[in-house]
Amino acid sequence: MCSAWRVQILALVAVRCLGVSSQTSNDVIVMTRKGPIAGLRVHNPKTGASYDAFLGIPYGKTPKRFQLAVPPDPWTPLLKTQTDGPTCPQGDRSVTEDCLYLNVFTPVGTSTNKSSKLSVMVFVHGGAFKSGSSTSLIFGPDFLVSKDVILVAMNYRLGALGFATLGTKKAPGNLGLTDILLSLRWVQDEIAAFGGDPTSVTLFGQSAGAILTQQLYLSRQTKGLFVGAISQSGTAANELGHVTKKEGERRTKVLAKHLGCDVTLDDSQVLKCLQQANVSDILARQNNINLPLKDLVAGSNGLTFLPVLDCYQTADRPIFDDSLDTLIAQAASRGRPLMDGWNTEEGVVKFQLDDYWKQAEANLDYFIPRKRQNSASNTTKAALAEAIRQRFFPHTPDLNKVVSLVKLYTEKLFICPSIKTSRKLSNITYGYIYSFHGGWSIPRNKFPYPIITVAHGDELPYLFYTALVNQPMDTCSVNRPNLQVNADMVRWWTTFAKTGSPGPDWMPLSEGKYRKIDSPISTKDVQEVEEEHYKFCEAIEQCQSLT
């Protein structure tokens, strides 16, 4: 979920909290390995859903800032797990750093049925790596749990607290990723007590959560922790979803300098200073890092602290132990199924976050991939920039320019990275294109131009019951398409979690079709999609002639 929604989220959550949106009843007791917990039984009269909810279960603790989390200490008294755990520090909210909590939702009575072994779906929220949470008010389980799966959603450390790195074993970076890894190990240890099957776990995420999901999908450390993954609007191949170790260290030391640390000292002293800094000061200064203008224009949206792909040079147990291309090739041989896709106008998110898009048309060479920026000659870069101009800006009126920019950002940030990954995993990847212009959209009212869009995050209300948008359940004619897409998506996602395939009529990309999620549903040829998008992106990446 993009951070631009945060004010809207807080307002809508406040409204929903004031109303009676659900009814709760007696405690539901589960004995975990760490101690007993008391969840609650919920009935939502609006959706008709009933389920057991266990909110704010501790899955980790951090001995010290910037250190790997460890499992929590055991407890003896009954622990009430009936409210969401604290959100990890973000934005201007100086909240507790004790934030490693997760939610578990099960069908009614599953935890008391000793023979129950339901498939488990573990969700990773988005938020540009610096905001968001697993709150049940936004990611309600009503739809998914109705299909006899268990839903788990965790908080993980964000921003500098989750992704800063000094390139040392004591501060290697990727703590947000290792938090998610720890939550997956918690699922392996504990989910059977809730009626879940630890051998049937699917990891799924959206936006930054989808990037993190795919990065863990590629990591050898996750062997045995989940059997399949779903990435919605985000892939590991997105070059703005990670940084090099060198760049990660630079950004961390700039932050340290802003906090008054002496960065000329050795790294252990810099780390000590960062650990002693006030968390509110870190939050206030973590975005004051000078990012390259080309990254800001090309779509980084102020993504300052990110996963570090080459931290394997220093970490004891690295998330990534080889290059991205090698990890993708290895994933193909492991055979874990993957669902991956994008929304047709994802690029609208760029207009919601900053004004750097206004500089895009004058700096089209910034859209050449990073790894080619330094190696290509000025003549080649000029030719590639002109090719981009001819593709996206054949007209000059303002509205056409906006439409072109939306297409450019959608292709650069979402479509091409998705195709780059999935075409190497085509035998085990089920691809989709979400194009439904429905009535449950979240961010559309944030886009200041009169064009119809299917934007970043539009699919989420069709999987989760959420405070972000009105989701009428009535079957009047105007609402039937919403209900149908909701039913289709929940069926496909949960069937994938149970079987490794979204259904017998949805084939892997190697069979030549994307599923186009719309009303009515349809398919689109892989070859057509690649001709429309990837051929151009590949030529740009390889600095090849486009004539």
XYZ file of C-alpha atoms in Angstrom:
547
model
C 0.000 0.000 0.000
C 1.490 3.332 -0.963
C 2.266 5.808 1.820
C 0.147 8.490 0.150
C -2.955 6.748 1.479
C -1.927 7.129 5.147
C -4.033 10.187 6.004
C -7.043 8.645 4.272
C -6.479 5.378 6.114
C -6.322 7.026 9.536
C -9.506 8.992 8.929
C -11.454 5.989 7.689
C -10.173 3.768 10.479
C -11.352 6.336 13.001
C -14.803 6.367 11.418
C -15.029 2.592 11.375
C -13.821 2.312 14.964
C -16.667 4.549 16.072
C -19.260 2.330 14.397
C -20.278 -1.215 15.221
C -18.931 -3.118 12.229
C -18.709 -6.505 13.907
C -19.941 -8.461 16.884
C -17.621 -10.375 19.197
C -18.223 -13.163 21.667
C -16.351 -15.377 24.091
C -12.609 -15.908 24.297
C -11.105 -18.518 21.992
C -8.147 -20.146 23.743
C -5.100 -21.547 21.942
C -2.010 -22.963 23.625
C 1.076 -21.858 21.686
C 4.581 -23.061 22.421
C 5.335 -19.741 24.134
C 2.180 -19.683 26.249
C -1.634 -19.535 26.160
C -3.461 -16.853 24.170
C -7.081 -15.729 24.085
C -8.498 -14.610 20.744
C -12.100 -13.762 20.026
C -14.963 -14.993 17.870
C -16.140 -12.383 15.353
C -19.291 -12.080 13.282
C -19.530 -9.271 10.710
C -23.195 -8.692 9.871
C -22.260 -6.668 6.796
C -20.421 -9.504 5.043
C -22.086 -12.362 6.914
C -18.633 -13.715 7.788
C -17.819 -15.424 11.080
C -14.270 -16.274 12.101
C -11.863 -16.566 15.021
C -9.369 -13.719 15.340
C -6.092 -13.712 17.261
C -4.665 -10.193 17.098
C -1.294 -8.860 18.187
C 0.500 -12.158 18.801
C 4.204 -11.491 19.518
C 6.437 -13.377 17.086
C 9.739 -11.619 17.723
C 11.665 -9.139 19.823
C 14.692 -7.002 19.039
C 17.473 -7.183 21.634
C 18.861 -3.903 20.286
C 18.101 -1.523 17.426
C 19.521 -2.667 14.046
C 19.976 -6.201 15.328
C 18.293 -9.382 14.124
C 15.053 -10.150 15.898
C 14.747 -13.316 17.990
C 11.686 -15.275 19.175
C 9.833 -13.708 22.119
C 10.206 -14.875 25.694
C 7.616 -17.421 26.902
C 4.747 -16.336 29.126
C 2.573 -18.155 31.671
C -0.552 -16.018 32.267
C -3.227 -16.048 29.573
C -2.283 -13.419 26.958
C -5.223 -11.469 25.523
C -4.742 -11.273 21.753
C -7.834 -9.286 20.857
C -6.472 -5.980 19.505
C -3.963 -5.251 16.752
C -0.369 -4.975 17.891
C 1.454 -1.627 17.709
C 2.428 -0.332 14.284
C 6.155 -0.186 13.554
C 7.604 3.362 13.686
C 6.853 5.363 10.535
C 6.098 8.838 9.238
C 5.808 11.370 12.043
C 4.450 8.880 14.557
C 7.001 8.073 17.241
C 5.626 4.757 18.444
C 7.257 1.818 20.161
C 9.977 -0.145 18.426
C 8.452 -3.229 20.045
C 6.265 -3.896 17.016
C 6.878 -7.448 15.836
C 3.353 -8.797 16.131
C 1.120 -10.763 13.817
C -2.564 -11.560 13.378
C -4.072 -14.998 12.748
C -7.605 -15.513 11.404
C -9.222 -18.929 11.171
C -12.642 -20.330 10.302
C -14.795 -20.701 13.417
C -13.670 -23.549 15.661
C -10.650 -24.581 13.608
C -8.265 -24.288 16.551
C -10.296 -26.814 18.570
C -10.531 -29.329 15.729
C -7.493 -31.522 16.240
C -7.823 -33.091 12.784
C -7.911 -29.743 10.953
C -5.049 -29.056 8.542
C -6.047 -25.985 6.544
C -3.815 -24.231 4.029
C -2.254 -21.001 5.284
C -1.902 -17.647 3.487
C 0.716 -15.277 4.944
C 0.313 -11.652 3.809
C 3.055 -8.993 3.545
C 1.680 -5.438 3.489
C 3.053 -2.726 1.217
C 3.923 0.898 1.949
C 7.080 1.846 0.010
C 9.236 0.017 2.603
C 8.588 2.865 5.050
C 4.923 2.741 6.090
C 1.954 0.428 6.556
C 0.959 -2.361 8.920
C -1.021 -5.577 9.114
C -3.986 -3.922 10.854
C -7.197 -5.940 10.710
C -9.143 -2.750 9.953
C -7.472 -2.566 6.540
C -6.787 -6.244 5.830
C -9.948 -7.884 7.101
C -10.110 -11.691 6.630
C -13.831 -12.009 5.823
C -13.512 -13.109 2.185
C -10.419 -15.321 2.320
C -11.251 -17.213 5.509
C -14.696 -18.049 4.110
C -12.889 -20.406 1.711
C -11.425 -22.510 4.522
C -7.918 -21.101 4.656
C -6.075 -19.494 7.556
C -4.823 -15.921 7.082
C -1.702 -14.595 8.819
C -0.462 -10.993 8.518
C 2.602 -9.539 10.248
C 4.221 -6.199 11.014
C 7.882 -5.803 10.099
C 10.431 -3.052 10.680
C 10.290 -0.186 8.184
C 12.403 2.645 6.829
C 15.875 3.083 8.287
C 14.969 0.893 11.276
C 14.248 -1.968 8.889
C 16.657 -1.461 6.011
C 19.604 0.761 6.989
C 22.991 -0.933 6.602
C 26.611 -0.272 7.454
C 27.753 -3.300 5.489
C 28.945 -5.055 8.650
C 27.885 -8.223 10.413
C 26.452 -6.148 13.261
C 24.483 -3.920 10.870
C 24.070 -5.890 7.615
C 20.694 -4.462 6.608
C 17.571 -6.299 5.424
C 16.113 -6.461 8.933
C 12.599 -5.992 7.556
C 13.143 -9.077 5.423
C 14.561 -11.097 8.307
C 11.550 -10.088 10.420
C 9.242 -11.615 7.796
C 11.486 -14.669 7.741
C 11.111 -14.969 11.515
C 7.314 -14.748 11.198
C 7.394 -17.576 8.653
C 9.356 -19.691 11.130
C 6.710 -18.825 13.743
C 4.074 -20.163 11.341
C 6.000 -23.413 10.992
C 6.206 -23.808 14.768
C 2.750 -22.620 15.792
C 0.146 -22.785 13.033
C -0.829 -26.407 13.709
C -2.256 -25.267 17.061
C -4.668 -23.032 15.089
C -5.714 -25.872 12.763
C -3.269 -24.970 9.988
C -0.992 -27.126 7.863
C 2.654 -25.962 8.058
C 3.409 -27.873 4.853
C 0.826 -25.832 2.891
C 1.874 -22.200 3.365
C 1.641 -19.530 0.646
C 3.369 -16.159 0.981
C 1.686 -13.227 -0.753
C 2.108 -9.467 -0.798
C 1.227 -6.255 -2.595
C 3.424 -3.352 -3.800
C 6.552 -3.231 -1.593
C 5.125 -6.325 0.091
C 5.127 -8.066 -3.296
C 8.778 -7.134 -3.865
C 9.682 -8.516 -0.435
C 7.613 -11.627 -1.174
C 9.500 -12.297 -4.400
C 12.859 -11.585 -2.773
C 12.066 -14.226 -0.144
C 10.745 -16.531 -2.863
C 14.199 -16.347 -4.482
C 16.126 -16.807 -1.229
C 17.452 -20.244 -0.321
C 16.832 -19.384 3.343
C 13.104 -19.872 2.834
C 13.354 -23.533 1.860
C 10.622 -25.412 3.669
C 8.894 -22.251 4.931
C 6.344 -21.871 2.137
C 5.385 -23.787 -0.976
C 4.203 -20.982 -3.272
C 4.027 -17.212 -3.588
C 1.786 -14.486 -5.027
C 3.187 -11.073 -5.949
C 0.674 -8.305 -6.655
C 2.170 -5.222 -8.342
C 5.788 -5.724 -7.382
C 8.703 -7.967 -8.344
C 12.268 -8.628 -7.286
C 13.486 -7.433 -10.697
C 12.307 -3.852 -10.060
C 15.580 -1.943 -9.832
C 13.974 0.685 -7.580
C 13.138 -2.010 -5.009
C 16.714 -2.582 -3.884
C 20.109 -0.895 -3.613
C 23.698 -2.008 -3.731
C 25.622 -2.491 -0.511
C 27.707 0.580 -1.313
C 24.684 2.811 -1.866
C 22.948 1.429 1.224
C 25.992 2.278 3.333
C 26.145 5.793 1.854
C 22.525 6.510 2.724
C 22.949 5.137 6.244
C 25.991 7.314 6.907
C 24.199 10.382 5.571
C 21.420 9.633 8.064
C 23.998 9.175 10.827
C 25.530 12.548 9.977
C 22.094 14.202 10.105
C 21.686 12.690 13.580
C 24.943 14.204 14.795
C 27.068 11.063 14.570
C 30.739 11.323 13.660
C 30.917 9.192 10.505
C 34.732 9.405 10.409
C 34.845 6.975 13.336
C 34.831 3.234 12.790
C 31.517 1.557 11.945
C 31.003 0.163 15.449
C 30.982 3.709 16.844
C 28.632 4.918 14.114
C 26.302 2.020 14.911
C 26.401 2.830 18.624
C 25.442 6.429 17.857
C 22.544 5.308 15.651
C 21.347 2.950 18.364
C 21.326 5.774 20.910
C 19.467 8.253 18.689
C 15.867 9.113 19.489
C 13.496 7.169 17.252
C 11.527 10.334 16.461
C 14.735 11.950 15.183
C 15.416 8.964 12.933
C 11.887 9.162 11.524
C 12.206 12.906 10.965
C 15.523 12.671 9.161
C 15.403 9.370 7.277
C 13.857 11.025 4.216
C 16.378 13.877 4.143
C 18.804 11.813 2.091
C 19.946 13.217 -1.219
C 18.811 10.637 -3.749
C 19.972 10.866 -7.353
C 17.567 13.053 -9.359
C 17.405 10.360 -12.042
C 15.998 7.904 -9.468
C 13.416 10.397 -8.224
C 12.228 11.249 -11.717
C 12.270 7.611 -12.838
C 9.927 6.594 -10.029
C 11.724 5.952 -6.730
C 9.078 7.991 -4.847
C 11.576 8.730 -2.090
C 12.329 5.051 -1.487
C 15.346 5.777 0.675
C 16.044 2.671 2.740
C 15.627 -0.513 0.742
C 16.646 -4.168 0.696
C 20.340 -4.661 -0.048
C 20.901 -7.364 -2.636
C 24.608 -7.897 -2.121
C 24.708 -7.894 1.668
C 25.779 -11.559 1.471
C 29.321 -10.211 1.550
C 28.934 -9.452 5.265
C 25.887 -11.227 6.712
C 26.282 -14.549 8.521
C 23.034 -15.959 7.114
C 22.279 -13.820 4.068
C 18.875 -13.497 2.470
C 20.676 -13.206 -0.862
C 23.741 -15.322 -1.449
C 24.174 -14.638 -5.159
C 23.207 -12.209 -7.905
C 19.550 -11.594 -8.703
C 19.803 -13.246 -12.135
C 21.382 -16.351 -10.611
C 18.756 -16.541 -7.881
C 15.957 -16.361 -10.462
C 17.560 -19.181 -12.444
C 17.860 -21.292 -9.284
C 14.214 -20.601 -8.391
C 13.160 -22.094 -11.707
C 14.796 -25.397 -10.785
C 13.160 -25.468 -7.326
C 9.717 -25.389 -8.918
C 7.729 -23.450 -6.317
C 4.639 -22.067 -8.115
C 4.230 -18.309 -8.439
C 1.309 -16.006 -9.262
C 2.353 -12.592 -10.512
C 0.647 -9.635 -12.135
C -0.050 -5.932 -12.361
C -2.861 -3.394 -12.660
C -3.270 -1.621 -15.989
C -2.584 1.937 -14.788
C -0.192 1.332 -11.904
C 1.751 4.472 -12.861
C -0.939 6.684 -11.325
C 0.786 6.064 -7.979
C 3.647 8.304 -9.097
C 1.282 11.276 -9.350
C 0.022 10.675 -5.820
C 3.389 10.826 -4.093
C 5.488 13.693 -5.449
C 5.954 16.182 -8.297
C 9.080 14.741 -9.897
C 6.960 13.352 -12.744
C 6.814 16.906 -14.074
C 10.498 16.572 -15.005
C 10.109 13.220 -16.739
C 9.557 14.321 -20.344
C 12.639 16.552 -20.258
C 14.825 13.770 -18.794
C 13.818 10.576 -20.548
C 17.371 9.257 -20.383
C 16.717 8.760 -16.640
C 14.471 5.839 -17.613
C 17.418 3.881 -19.000
C 18.230 1.113 -16.460
C 20.801 1.995 -13.795
C 23.310 -0.579 -14.896
C 23.380 1.015 -18.375
C 23.520 4.622 -17.223
C 27.303 4.658 -16.839
C 28.267 2.226 -19.590
C 26.253 3.703 -22.467
C 27.732 6.548 -24.494
C 26.010 9.927 -24.592
C 25.068 9.259 -28.210
C 23.443 5.940 -27.295
C 21.593 7.450 -24.332
C 20.304 10.281 -26.521
C 19.061 7.774 -29.096
C 17.344 5.691 -26.434
C 15.726 8.779 -24.891
C 14.398 9.735 -28.306
C 13.003 6.229 -28.765
C 11.185 6.550 -25.432
C 9.854 9.949 -26.526
C 8.507 8.561 -29.788
C 6.829 5.649 -27.975
C 5.155 7.572 -25.182
C 4.882 11.200 -26.277
C 3.657 11.361 -29.866
C 1.199 14.102 -28.836
C 1.696 17.306 -26.882
C -1.633 18.344 -25.210
C -1.476 18.176 -21.414
C -4.029 15.413 -20.895
C -2.394 13.187 -23.502
C 0.906 13.873 -21.781
C -0.511 12.687 -18.461
C -1.867 9.522 -20.067
C 1.552 8.918 -21.624
C 3.333 9.415 -18.304
C 0.992 6.946 -16.602
C 1.841 4.393 -19.311
C 5.565 5.111 -19.004
C 5.641 4.667 -15.230
C 3.422 1.582 -15.402
C 5.742 -0.051 -17.910
C 8.985 1.017 -16.226
C 8.063 0.173 -12.631
C 5.661 -2.746 -12.966
C 5.111 -4.437 -16.324
C 8.678 -4.870 -17.525
C 10.098 -6.093 -14.177
C 7.202 -8.535 -13.917
C 7.740 -9.951 -17.394
C 11.512 -10.066 -16.883
C 11.063 -12.379 -13.897
C 8.074 -14.422 -15.014
C 9.409 -15.278 -18.475
C 12.351 -17.027 -16.766
C 9.875 -18.901 -14.552
C 7.150 -19.383 -17.145
C 6.602 -23.095 -16.424
C 5.612 -22.343 -12.825
C 4.180 -18.800 -13.086
C 0.504 -17.931 -13.439
C 0.273 -14.402 -14.808
C -2.564 -11.941 -14.546
C -3.452 -8.411 -15.682
C -5.949 -6.650 -13.421
C -8.093 -4.310 -15.544
C -11.396 -4.165 -13.649
C -12.680 -0.600 -13.250
C -14.898 -1.376 -10.295
C -16.724 0.474 -7.583
C -14.496 -0.628 -4.695
C -11.384 1.237 -5.832
C -9.230 2.785 -3.094
C -7.017 5.538 -4.519
C -8.907 6.829 -7.555
C -10.100 10.028 -5.865
C -6.444 10.990 -5.308
C -5.744 11.263 -9.044
C -6.375 14.842 -10.227
C -7.033 14.129 -13.908
C -10.277 13.112 -15.657
C -9.126 9.788 -17.068
C -10.330 6.323 -16.144
C -7.657 4.323 -14.348
C -7.217 0.936 -12.712
C -4.638 2.078 -10.241
C -2.074 0.714 -7.816
C -3.875 -1.144 -5.035
C -7.284 -1.263 -6.730
C -7.451 -5.049 -6.386
C -6.997 -5.135 -2.603
C -10.667 -4.556 -1.600
C -11.607 -7.577 -3.707
C -9.466 -9.767 -1.436
C -9.816 -8.027 1.932
C -12.678 -6.430 3.831
C -11.317 -2.939 4.475
C -12.094 0.370 6.135
C -10.642 2.148 3.105
C -13.710 1.872 0.912
C -17.411 1.089 0.985
C -17.986 -2.534 -0.065
C -21.744 -3.038 -0.499
C -22.825 -6.668 -0.409
C -26.242 -6.185 -2.032
C -26.915 -7.921 -5.346
C -28.395 -4.964 -7.229
C -27.348 -4.820 -10.863
C -24.775 -2.044 -10.425
C -22.959 -4.033 -7.722
C -23.013 -7.477 -9.346
C -19.723 -7.002 -11.232
C -18.003 -6.063 -7.942
C -19.338 -9.176 -6.245
C -18.346 -11.366 -9.185
C -14.762 -10.084 -9.320
C -14.566 -10.411 -5.531
C -15.761 -14.032 -5.736
C -13.444 -14.859 -8.651
C -10.323 -13.396 -7.050
C -10.930 -15.001 -3.665
C -11.518 -18.360 -5.377
C -8.360 -18.083 -7.530
C -6.115 -16.902 -4.678
C -7.303 -19.523 -2.189
C -7.270 -22.334 -4.764
C -3.663 -21.445 -5.551
C -2.878 -21.608 -1.822
C -4.461 -25.063 -1.555
C -3.237 -26.659 -4.793
C -0.397 -24.590 -6.295
C -2.618 -23.588 -9.224
C -5.410 -20.978 -9.329
C -7.667 -23.421 -11.150
C -7.812 -25.972 -13.972
C -8.764 -23.314 -16.531
C -5.802 -21.038 -15.684
C -2.588 -22.319 -17.208
C 1.051 -21.281 -16.559
C 2.554 -18.614 -18.812
C 4.462 -21.297 -20.683
C 1.076 -22.256 -22.155
C 0.783 -18.801 -23.678
C -1.940 -16.922 -21.763
C -2.325 -14.216 -19.122
C -5.578 -14.132 -17.162
C -7.211 -10.728 -17.605
C -9.173 -9.992 -14.438
C -12.187 -7.934 -15.464
C -15.943 -8.247 -15.828
C -16.226 -10.411 -17.819
C -12.909 -12.234 -17.432
C -10.797 -12.960 -20.491
C -7.275 -13.961 -21.506
C -4.443 -12.241 -23.332
C -1.672 -13.940 -25.295
C 1.766 -13.875 -23.696
C 3.257 -13.107 -27.103
C 0.940 -10.123 -27.495
C 1.893 -8.779 -24.046
C 5.587 -9.189 -24.755
C 5.286 -7.538 -28.154
C 3.344 -4.665 -26.595
C 5.671 -4.078 -23.661
C 8.690 -6.257 -23.105
C 10.332 -6.099 -26.493
C 10.752 -2.368 -26.071
C 11.950 -2.595 -22.452
C 14.485 -5.299 -23.312
C 15.879 -3.208 -26.140
C 16.279 -0.227 -23.809
C 17.951 -2.375 -21.137
C 20.392 -3.877 -23.608
C 21.017 -0.494 -25.273
C 20.009 -1.985 -28.597
C 18.833 -0.224 -31.717
C 15.073 0.230 -31.907
C 14.916 0.884 -35.624
